[in-house]
Tab-separated table of C-alpha atoms and ligand atoms in Angstrom:
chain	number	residue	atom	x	y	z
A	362	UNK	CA	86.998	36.193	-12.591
A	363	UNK	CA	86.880	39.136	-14.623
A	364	UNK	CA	87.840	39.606	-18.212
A	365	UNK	CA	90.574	41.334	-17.524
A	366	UNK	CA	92.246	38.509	-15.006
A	367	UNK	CA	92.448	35.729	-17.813
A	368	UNK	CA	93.863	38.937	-20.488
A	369	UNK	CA	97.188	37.286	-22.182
A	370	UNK	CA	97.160	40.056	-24.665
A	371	UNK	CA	100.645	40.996	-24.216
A	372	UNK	CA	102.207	38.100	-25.734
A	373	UNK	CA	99.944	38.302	-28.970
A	374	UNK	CA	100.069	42.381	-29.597
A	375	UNK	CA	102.548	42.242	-31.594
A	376	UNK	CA	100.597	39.692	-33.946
A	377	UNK	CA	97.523	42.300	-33.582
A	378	UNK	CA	99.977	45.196	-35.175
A	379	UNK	CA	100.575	42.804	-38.588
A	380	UNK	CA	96.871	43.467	-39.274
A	381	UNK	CA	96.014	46.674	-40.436
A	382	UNK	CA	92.250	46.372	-40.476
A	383	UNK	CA	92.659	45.991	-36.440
A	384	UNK	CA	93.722	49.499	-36.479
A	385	UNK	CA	90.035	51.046	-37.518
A	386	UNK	CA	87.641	47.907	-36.522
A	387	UNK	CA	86.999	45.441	-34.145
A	388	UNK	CA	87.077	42.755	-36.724
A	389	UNK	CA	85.064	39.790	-35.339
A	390	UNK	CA	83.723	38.474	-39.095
A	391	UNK	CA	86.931	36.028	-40.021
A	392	UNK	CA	84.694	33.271	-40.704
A	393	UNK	CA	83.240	34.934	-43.787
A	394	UNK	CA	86.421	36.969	-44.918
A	395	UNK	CA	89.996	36.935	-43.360
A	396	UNK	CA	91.777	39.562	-43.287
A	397	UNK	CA	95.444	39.457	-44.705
A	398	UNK	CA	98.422	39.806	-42.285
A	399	UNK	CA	100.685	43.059	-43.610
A	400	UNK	CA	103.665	40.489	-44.526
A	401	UNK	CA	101.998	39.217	-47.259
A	402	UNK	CA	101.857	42.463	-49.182
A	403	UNK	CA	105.900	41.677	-49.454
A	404	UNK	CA	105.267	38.279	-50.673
A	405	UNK	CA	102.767	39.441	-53.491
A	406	UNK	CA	105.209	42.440	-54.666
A	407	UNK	CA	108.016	38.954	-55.081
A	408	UNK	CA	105.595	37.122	-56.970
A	409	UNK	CA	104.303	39.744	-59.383
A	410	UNK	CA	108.397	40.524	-59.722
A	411	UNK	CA	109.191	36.870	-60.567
A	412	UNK	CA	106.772	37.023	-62.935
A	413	UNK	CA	107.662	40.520	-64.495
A	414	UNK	CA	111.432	38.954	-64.978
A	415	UNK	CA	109.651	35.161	-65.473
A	416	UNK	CA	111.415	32.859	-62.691
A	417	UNK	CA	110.870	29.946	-62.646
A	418	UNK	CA	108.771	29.508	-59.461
A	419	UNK	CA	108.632	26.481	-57.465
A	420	UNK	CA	105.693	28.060	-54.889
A	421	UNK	CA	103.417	25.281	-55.884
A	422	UNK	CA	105.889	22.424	-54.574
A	423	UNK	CA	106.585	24.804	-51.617
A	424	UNK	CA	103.078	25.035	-50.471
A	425	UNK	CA	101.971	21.662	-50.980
A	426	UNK	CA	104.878	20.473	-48.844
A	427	UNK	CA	104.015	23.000	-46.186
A	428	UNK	CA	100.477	22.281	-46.285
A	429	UNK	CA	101.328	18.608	-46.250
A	430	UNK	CA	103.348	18.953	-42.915
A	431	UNK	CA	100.216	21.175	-41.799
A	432	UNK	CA	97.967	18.364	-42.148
A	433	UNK	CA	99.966	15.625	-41.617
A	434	UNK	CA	100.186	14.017	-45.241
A	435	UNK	CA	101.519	13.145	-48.035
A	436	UNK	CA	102.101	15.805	-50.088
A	437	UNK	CA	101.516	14.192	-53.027
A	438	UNK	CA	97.530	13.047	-51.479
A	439	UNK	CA	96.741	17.469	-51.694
A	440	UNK	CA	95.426	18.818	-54.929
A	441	UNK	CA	94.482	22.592	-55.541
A	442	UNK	CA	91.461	24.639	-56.470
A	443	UNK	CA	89.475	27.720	-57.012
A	444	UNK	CA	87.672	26.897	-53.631
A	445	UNK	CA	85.242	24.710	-51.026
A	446	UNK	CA	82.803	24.593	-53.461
A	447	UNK	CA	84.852	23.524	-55.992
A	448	UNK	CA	86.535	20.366	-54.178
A	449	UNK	CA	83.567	19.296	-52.794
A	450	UNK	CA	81.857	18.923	-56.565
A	451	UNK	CA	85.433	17.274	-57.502
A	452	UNK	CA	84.894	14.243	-54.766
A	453	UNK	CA	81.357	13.955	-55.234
A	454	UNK	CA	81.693	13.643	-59.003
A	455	UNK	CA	84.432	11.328	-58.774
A	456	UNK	CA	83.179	7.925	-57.018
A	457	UNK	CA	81.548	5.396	-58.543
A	458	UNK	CA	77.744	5.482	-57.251
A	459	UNK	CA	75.452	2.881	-57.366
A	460	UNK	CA	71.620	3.187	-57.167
A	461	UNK	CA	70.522	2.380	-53.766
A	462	UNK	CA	74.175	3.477	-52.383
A	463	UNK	CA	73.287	6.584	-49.436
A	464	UNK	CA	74.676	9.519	-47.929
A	465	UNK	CA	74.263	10.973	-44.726
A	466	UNK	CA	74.538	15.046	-44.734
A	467	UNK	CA	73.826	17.806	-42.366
A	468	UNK	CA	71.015	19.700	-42.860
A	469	UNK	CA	72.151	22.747	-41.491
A	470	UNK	CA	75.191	22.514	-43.039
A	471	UNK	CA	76.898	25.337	-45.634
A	472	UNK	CA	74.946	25.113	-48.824
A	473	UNK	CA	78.380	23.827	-50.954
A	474	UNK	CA	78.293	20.984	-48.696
A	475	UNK	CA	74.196	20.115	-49.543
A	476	UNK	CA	74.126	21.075	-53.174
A	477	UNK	CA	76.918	18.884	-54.521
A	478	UNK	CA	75.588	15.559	-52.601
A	479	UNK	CA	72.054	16.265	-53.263
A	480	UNK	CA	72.170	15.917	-56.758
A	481	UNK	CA	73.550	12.767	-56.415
A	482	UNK	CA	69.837	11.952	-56.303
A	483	UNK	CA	70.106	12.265	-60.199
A	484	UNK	CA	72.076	9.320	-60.305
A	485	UNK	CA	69.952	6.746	-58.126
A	486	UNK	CA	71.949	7.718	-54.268
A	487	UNK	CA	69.518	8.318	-51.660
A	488	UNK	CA	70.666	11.465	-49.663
A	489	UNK	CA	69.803	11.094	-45.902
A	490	UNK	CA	69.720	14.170	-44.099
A	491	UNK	CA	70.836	13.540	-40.085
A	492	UNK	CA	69.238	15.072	-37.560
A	493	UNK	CA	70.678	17.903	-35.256
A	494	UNK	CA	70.282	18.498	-31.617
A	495	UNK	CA	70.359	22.012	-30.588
A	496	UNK	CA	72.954	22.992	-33.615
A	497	UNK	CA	75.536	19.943	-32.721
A	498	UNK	CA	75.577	16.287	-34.303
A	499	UNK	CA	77.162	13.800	-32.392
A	500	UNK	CA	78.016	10.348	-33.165
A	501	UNK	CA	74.928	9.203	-31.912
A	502	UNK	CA	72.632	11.265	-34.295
A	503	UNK	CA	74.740	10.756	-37.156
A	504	UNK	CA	74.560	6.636	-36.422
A	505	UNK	CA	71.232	7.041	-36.058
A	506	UNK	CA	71.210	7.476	-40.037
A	507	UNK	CA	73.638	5.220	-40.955
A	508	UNK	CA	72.184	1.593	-42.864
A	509	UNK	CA	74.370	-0.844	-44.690
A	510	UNK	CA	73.788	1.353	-48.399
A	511	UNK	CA	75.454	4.265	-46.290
A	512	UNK	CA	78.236	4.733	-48.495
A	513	UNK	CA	79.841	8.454	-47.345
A	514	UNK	CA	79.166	10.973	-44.779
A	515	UNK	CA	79.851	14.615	-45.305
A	516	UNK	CA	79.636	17.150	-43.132
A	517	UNK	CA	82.012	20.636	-41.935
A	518	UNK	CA	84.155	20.103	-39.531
A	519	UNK	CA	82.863	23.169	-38.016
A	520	UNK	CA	79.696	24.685	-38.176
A	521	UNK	CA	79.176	28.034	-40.066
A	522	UNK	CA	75.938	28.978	-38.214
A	523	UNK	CA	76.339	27.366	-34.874
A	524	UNK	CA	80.285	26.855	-34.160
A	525	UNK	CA	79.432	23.214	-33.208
A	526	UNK	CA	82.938	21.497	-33.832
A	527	UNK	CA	82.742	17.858	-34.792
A	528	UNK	CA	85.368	14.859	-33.783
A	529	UNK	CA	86.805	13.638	-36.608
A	530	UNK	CA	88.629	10.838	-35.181
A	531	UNK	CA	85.920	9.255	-33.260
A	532	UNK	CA	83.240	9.646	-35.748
A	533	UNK	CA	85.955	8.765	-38.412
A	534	UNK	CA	86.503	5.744	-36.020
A	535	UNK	CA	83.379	4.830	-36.675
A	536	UNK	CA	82.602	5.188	-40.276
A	537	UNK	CA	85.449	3.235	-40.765
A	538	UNK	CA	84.748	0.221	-38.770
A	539	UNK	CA	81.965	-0.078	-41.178
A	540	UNK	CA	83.905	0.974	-44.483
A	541	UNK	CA	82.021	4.041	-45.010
A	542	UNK	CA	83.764	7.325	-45.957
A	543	UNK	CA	84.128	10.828	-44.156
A	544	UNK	CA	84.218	14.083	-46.299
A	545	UNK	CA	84.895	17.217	-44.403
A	546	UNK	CA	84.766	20.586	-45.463
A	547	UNK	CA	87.919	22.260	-43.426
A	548	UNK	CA	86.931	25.813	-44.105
A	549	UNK	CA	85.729	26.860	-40.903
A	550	UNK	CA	88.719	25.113	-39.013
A	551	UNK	CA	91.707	25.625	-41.121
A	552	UNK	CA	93.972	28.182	-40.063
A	553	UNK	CA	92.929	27.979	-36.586
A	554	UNK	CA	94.104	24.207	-35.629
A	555	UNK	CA	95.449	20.977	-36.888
A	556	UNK	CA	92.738	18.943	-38.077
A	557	UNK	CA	93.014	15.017	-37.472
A	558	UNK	CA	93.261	13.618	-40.953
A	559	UNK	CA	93.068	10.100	-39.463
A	560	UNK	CA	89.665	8.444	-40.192
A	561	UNK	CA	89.051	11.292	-42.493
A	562	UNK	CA	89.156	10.542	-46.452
A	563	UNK	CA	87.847	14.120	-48.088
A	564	UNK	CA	89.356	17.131	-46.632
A	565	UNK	CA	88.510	20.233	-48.340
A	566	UNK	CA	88.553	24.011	-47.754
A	567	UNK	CA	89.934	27.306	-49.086
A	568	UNK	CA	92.571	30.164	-48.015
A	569	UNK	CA	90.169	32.885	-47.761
A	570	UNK	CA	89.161	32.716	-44.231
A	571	UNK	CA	91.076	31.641	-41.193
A	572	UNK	CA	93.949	30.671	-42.982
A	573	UNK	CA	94.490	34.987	-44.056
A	574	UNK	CA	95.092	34.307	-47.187
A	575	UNK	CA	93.735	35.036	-51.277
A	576	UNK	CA	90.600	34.146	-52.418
A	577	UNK	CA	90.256	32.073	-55.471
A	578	UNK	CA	92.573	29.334	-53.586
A	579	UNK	CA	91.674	26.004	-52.212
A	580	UNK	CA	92.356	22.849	-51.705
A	581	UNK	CA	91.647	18.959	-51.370
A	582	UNK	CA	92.976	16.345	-49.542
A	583	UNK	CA	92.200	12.347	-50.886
A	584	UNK	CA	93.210	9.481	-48.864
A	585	UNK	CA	95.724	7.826	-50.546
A	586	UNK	CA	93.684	4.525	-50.224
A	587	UNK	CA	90.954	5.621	-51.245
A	588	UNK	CA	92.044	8.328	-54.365
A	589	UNK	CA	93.417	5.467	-56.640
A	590	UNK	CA	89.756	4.043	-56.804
A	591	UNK	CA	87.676	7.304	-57.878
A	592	UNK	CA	87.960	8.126	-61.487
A	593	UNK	CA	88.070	11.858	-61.618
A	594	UNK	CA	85.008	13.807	-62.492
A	595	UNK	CA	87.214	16.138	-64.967
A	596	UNK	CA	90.618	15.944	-66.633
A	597	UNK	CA	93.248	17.612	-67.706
A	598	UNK	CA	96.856	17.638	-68.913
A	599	UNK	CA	98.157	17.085	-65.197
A	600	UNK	CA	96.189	14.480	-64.247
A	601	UNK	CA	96.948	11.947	-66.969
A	602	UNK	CA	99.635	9.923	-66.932
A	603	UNK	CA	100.280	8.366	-70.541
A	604	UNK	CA	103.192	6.512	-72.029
A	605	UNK	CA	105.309	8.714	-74.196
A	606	UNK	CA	103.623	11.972	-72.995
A	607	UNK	CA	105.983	13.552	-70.709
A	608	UNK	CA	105.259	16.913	-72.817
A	609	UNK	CA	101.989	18.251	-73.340
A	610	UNK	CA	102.582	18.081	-77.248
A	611	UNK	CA	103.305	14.608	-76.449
A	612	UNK	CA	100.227	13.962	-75.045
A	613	UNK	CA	98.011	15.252	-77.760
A	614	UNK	CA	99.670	12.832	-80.145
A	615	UNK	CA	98.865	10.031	-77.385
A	616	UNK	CA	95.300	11.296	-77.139
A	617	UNK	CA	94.721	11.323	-81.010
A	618	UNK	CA	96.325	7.612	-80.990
A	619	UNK	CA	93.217	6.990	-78.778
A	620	UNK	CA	95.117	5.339	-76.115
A	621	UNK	CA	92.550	4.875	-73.098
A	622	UNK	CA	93.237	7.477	-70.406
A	623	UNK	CA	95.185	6.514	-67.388
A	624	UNK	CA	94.985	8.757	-64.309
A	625	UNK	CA	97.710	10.064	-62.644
A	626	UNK	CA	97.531	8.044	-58.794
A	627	UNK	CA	96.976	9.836	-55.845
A	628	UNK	CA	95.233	13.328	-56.243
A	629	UNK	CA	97.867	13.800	-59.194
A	630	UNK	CA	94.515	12.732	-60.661
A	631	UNK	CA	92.277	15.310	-60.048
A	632	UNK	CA	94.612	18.619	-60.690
A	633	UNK	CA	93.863	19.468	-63.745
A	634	UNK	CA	96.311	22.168	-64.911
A	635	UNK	CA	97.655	25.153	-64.003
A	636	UNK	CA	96.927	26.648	-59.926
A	637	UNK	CA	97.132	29.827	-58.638
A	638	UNK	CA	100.898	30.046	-57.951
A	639	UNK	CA	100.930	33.876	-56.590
A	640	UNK	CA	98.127	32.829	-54.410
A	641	UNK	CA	100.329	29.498	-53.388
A	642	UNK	CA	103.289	31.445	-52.171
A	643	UNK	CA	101.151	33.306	-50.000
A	644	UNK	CA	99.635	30.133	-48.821
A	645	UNK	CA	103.007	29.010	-47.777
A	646	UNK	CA	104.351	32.060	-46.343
A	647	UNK	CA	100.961	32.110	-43.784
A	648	UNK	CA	101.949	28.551	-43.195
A	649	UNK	CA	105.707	29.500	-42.361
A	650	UNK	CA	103.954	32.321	-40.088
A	651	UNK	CA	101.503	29.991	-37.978
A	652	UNK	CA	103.350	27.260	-37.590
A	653	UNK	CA	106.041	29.893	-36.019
A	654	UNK	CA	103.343	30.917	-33.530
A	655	UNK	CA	102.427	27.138	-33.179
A	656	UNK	CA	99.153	25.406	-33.631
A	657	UNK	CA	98.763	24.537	-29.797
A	658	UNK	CA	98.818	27.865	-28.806
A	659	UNK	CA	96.862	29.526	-31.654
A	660	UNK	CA	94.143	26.977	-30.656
A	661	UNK	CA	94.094	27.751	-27.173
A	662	UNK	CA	94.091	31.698	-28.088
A	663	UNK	CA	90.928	31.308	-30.222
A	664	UNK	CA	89.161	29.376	-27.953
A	665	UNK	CA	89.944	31.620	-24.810
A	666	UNK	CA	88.536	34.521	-26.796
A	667	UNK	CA	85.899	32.642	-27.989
A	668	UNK	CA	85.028	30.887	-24.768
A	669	UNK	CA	85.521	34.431	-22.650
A	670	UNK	CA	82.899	35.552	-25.136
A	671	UNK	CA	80.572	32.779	-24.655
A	672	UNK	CA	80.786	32.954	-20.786
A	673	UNK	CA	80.271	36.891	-20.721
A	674	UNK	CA	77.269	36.978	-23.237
A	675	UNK	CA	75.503	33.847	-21.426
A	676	UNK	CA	75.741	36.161	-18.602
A	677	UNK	CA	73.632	39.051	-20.175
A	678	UNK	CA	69.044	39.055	-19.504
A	679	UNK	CA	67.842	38.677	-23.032
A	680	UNK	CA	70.994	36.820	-24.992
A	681	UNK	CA	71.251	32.991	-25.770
A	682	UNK	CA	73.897	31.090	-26.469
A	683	UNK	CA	74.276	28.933	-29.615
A	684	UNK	CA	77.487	27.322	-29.513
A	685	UNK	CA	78.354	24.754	-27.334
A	686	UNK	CA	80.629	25.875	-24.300
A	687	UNK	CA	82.351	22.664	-24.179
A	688	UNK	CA	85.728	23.185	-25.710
A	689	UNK	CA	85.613	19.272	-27.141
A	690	UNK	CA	82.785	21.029	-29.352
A	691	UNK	CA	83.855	24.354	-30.592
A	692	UNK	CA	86.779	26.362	-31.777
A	693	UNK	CA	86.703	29.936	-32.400
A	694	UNK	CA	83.086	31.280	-32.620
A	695	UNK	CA	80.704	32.479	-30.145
A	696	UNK	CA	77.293	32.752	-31.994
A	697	UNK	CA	73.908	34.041	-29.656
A	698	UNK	CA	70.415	35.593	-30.083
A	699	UNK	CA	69.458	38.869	-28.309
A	700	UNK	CA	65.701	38.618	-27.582
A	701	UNK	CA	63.578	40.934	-29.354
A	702	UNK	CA	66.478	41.474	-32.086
A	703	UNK	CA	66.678	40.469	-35.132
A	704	UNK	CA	70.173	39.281	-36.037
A	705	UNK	CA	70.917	41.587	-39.004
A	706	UNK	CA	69.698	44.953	-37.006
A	707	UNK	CA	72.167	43.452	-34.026
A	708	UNK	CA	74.809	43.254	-36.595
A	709	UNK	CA	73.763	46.858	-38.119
A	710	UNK	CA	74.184	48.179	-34.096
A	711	UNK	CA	77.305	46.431	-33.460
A	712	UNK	CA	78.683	48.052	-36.839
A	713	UNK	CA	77.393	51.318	-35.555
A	714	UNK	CA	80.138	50.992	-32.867
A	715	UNK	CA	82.689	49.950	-35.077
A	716	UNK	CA	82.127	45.938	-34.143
A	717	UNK	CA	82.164	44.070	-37.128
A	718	UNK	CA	80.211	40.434	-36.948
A	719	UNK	CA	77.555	38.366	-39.178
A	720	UNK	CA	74.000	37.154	-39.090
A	721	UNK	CA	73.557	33.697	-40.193
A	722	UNK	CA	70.338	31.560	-40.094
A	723	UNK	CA	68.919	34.182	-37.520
A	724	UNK	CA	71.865	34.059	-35.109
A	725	UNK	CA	74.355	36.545	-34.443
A	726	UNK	CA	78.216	35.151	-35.133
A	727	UNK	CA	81.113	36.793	-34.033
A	728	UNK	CA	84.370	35.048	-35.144
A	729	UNK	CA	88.164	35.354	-33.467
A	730	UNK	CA	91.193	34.929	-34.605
A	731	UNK	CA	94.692	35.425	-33.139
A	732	UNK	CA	94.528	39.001	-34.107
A	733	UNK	CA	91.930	39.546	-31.499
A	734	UNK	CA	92.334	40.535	-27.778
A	735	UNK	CA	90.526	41.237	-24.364
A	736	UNK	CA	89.266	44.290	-25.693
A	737	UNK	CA	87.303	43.240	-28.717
A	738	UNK	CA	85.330	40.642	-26.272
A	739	UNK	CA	84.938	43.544	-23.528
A	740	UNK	CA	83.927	45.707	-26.838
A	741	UNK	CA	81.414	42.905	-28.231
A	742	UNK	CA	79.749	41.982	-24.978
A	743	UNK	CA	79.497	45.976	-23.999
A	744	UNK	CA	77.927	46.565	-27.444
A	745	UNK	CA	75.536	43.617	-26.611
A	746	UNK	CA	74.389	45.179	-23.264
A	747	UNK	CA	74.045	48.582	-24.754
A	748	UNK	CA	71.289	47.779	-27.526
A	749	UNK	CA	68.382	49.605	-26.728
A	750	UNK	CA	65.522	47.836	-24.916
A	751	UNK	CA	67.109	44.285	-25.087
A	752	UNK	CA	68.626	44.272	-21.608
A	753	UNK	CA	67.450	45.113	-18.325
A	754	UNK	CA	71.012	45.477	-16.791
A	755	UNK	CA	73.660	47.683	-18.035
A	756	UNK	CA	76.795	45.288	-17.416
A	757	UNK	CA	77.425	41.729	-18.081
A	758	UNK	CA	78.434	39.669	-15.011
A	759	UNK	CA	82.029	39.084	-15.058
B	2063	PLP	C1	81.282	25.738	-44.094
B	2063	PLP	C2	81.497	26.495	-45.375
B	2063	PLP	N1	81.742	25.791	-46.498
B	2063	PLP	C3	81.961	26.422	-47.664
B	2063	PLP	C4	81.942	27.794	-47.753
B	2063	PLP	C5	82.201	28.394	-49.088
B	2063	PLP	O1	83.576	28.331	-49.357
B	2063	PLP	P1	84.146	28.505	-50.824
B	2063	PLP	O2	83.790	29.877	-51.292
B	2063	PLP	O3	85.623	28.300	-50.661
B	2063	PLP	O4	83.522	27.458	-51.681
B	2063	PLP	C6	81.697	28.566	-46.595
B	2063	PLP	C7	81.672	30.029	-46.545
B	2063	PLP	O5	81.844	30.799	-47.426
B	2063	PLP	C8	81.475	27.881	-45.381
B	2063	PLP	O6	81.261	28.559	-44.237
């Protein structure tokens, strides 16, 4: 099988022509920066006018409710955020730790999902760092660390510097069965699937990559069951709750009464005040715009690219593959070493040539998104071949 006989570009081109960068790059680096559809330059120009003439705007409702029906949830169990980072210091500041209690992380995991946990140590947890195999963590290696103190397990749902793609619901399964709690950072998968929300009880991430949208935007989901028993790490006028307060003049005469504070339920609790509403209606206008396309078929699309990348570059004397070729395990990036190469000066070649990827953790990741086609893989895998003095044969195996 060539490339060529598995192309299904035609039916996506026209999604390829809403992105301008695709016009003067072959834009392979969505899992550090997305690029924003043309549509949304409409939606911005509606928001800054709303403002200009001050109507009232009701894109924070609009987006949680889309973003709700995204995820499958209750809209009132999403709060928002500046980002990732952000969320993830919101749950792990919010539950009540015990000495002794532990937590199981990934140690090859996105910093913002060590940092926040590993401080923890400050206040008597134990963080337990699982162990690996070849860039993927099963079950098995992350039950491997689990004890009876394990109290929470956090880890990405995909991995930034190997694509490895975990399974929420069976780990989730499992964490459950023994009352311990799953916190996922979504970045890496949002925007390019539906994530299982089952077993999980912290789902965070942020617009700026796959979903195409602003920076400065993300957002939380708490399990209902579980949100009502964390008592937020910060507060604010939105996520109190107190008698005779309805107004926020209200409130400060309830605060000055020194009424104890009582937390809004759900994650009413942890928003704290005003959110980026210009960056929310663009949130919910990229929501309108995937869900049009559907989530089945975006899925497939990334991981056809991905996988048509994977096959071709396996193919090629000198490159290794990092992620997993199993589609159970991966999503939309195809990250490899060329032999000889260091990552960065493959990335500086590819760039040469107008191929635009990143070098993480001495790997070489190349990203795709529906905006990609054929072309870019035939493009990538070319590039590959053509480095000087890393192959031995000029063209990949089909
Ligand atoms: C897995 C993962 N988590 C978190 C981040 C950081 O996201 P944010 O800037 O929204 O905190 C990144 C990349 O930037 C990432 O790849």
């Amino acid at each position: 099988m060539s490339l060529r006989d598995s192309d299904s570009d035609g039916e996506w081109a026209p999604i390829r022509r809403r992105f301008p960068v695709m016009q003067c790059q072959t834009y392979l680096n969505c899992a550090a920066l997305g690029p924003m559809p043309d549509f949304l330059l409409a939606t911005y120009q509606q928001a800054v006018l709303d403002r200009q003439h001050l109507v009232p705007s009701d894109a924070a409702e609009h987006a949680r409710a889309a973003l709700a029906a995204y995820l499958a949830v209750d809209p009132a169990s999403l709060s928002f955020w500046t980002n990732t980072t952000e969320a993830i210091n919101v749950v792990a500041g919010s539950i009540d730790w015990h000495p002794g209690d532990e937590v199981i992380v990934n140690p090859i995991d996105f910093p913002s999902n060590l940092l926040p946990w590993v401080r923890l140590s400050d206040r008597g947890v134990a963080v337990k760092f699982a162990n690996p195999e070849a860039g993927r963590l099963p079950l098995t290696a992350v039950a491997a660390a689990v004890t009876p103190r394990t109290r929470l397990v956090a880890l990405s749902h995909v991995f930034y510097q190997t694509g490895y793609r975990v399974d929420l619901d069976a780990l989730g399964a499992y964490l459950h069965e023994r009352s311990i709690w799953l916190s996922v950072d979504g970045i890496q998968a949002l925007g390019l699937m539906r994530p299982s929300l089952q077993h999980v009880d912290f789902y965070m991430g942020a617009s700026f990559k796959h979903l195409l949208g602003p920076r400065g935007l993300g957002l939380l989901y708490v399990r209902p069951e579980v949100a009502d028993r964390l008592i937020p790490a910060m507060v604010g006028y939105a996520s109190v709750d107190m008698d005779g307060a309805d107004e926020v003049a209200g409130l400060a005469t309830v605060v000055r009464r020194g009424d104890p504070l009582r937390y809004r339920t759900q994650a009413g609790r942890f928003q704290l005040a005003h959110v980026n509403t210009e960056g929310l209606s663009a949130l919910a206008d990229l929501l309108t715009f995937f869900d049009t396309l559907g989530w089945e078929a975006i899925k497939d699309r990334v991981q056809q690219l991905s996988g048509l990348a994977l096959d071709a570059l396996a193919e090629v004397p000198g490159v290794s593959v990092v992620t997993p070729r199993d589609d159970a395990e991966r999503l939309s990036l195809a990250v490899f070493r060329v032999e000889g190469w260091e990552a960065d000066a493959v990335v500086a070649e590819l760039s040469q040539r107008g191929i635009v990827c990143a070098a993480r953790e001495g790997a070489v990741r190349a990203a795709f998104h529906i905006y990609n086609n054929v072309s870019d893989v035939e493009r990538l895998v070319a590039a590959v071949c053509a480095l000087p003095g890393a192959v031995t044969t000029a063209e990949p195996r089909p």
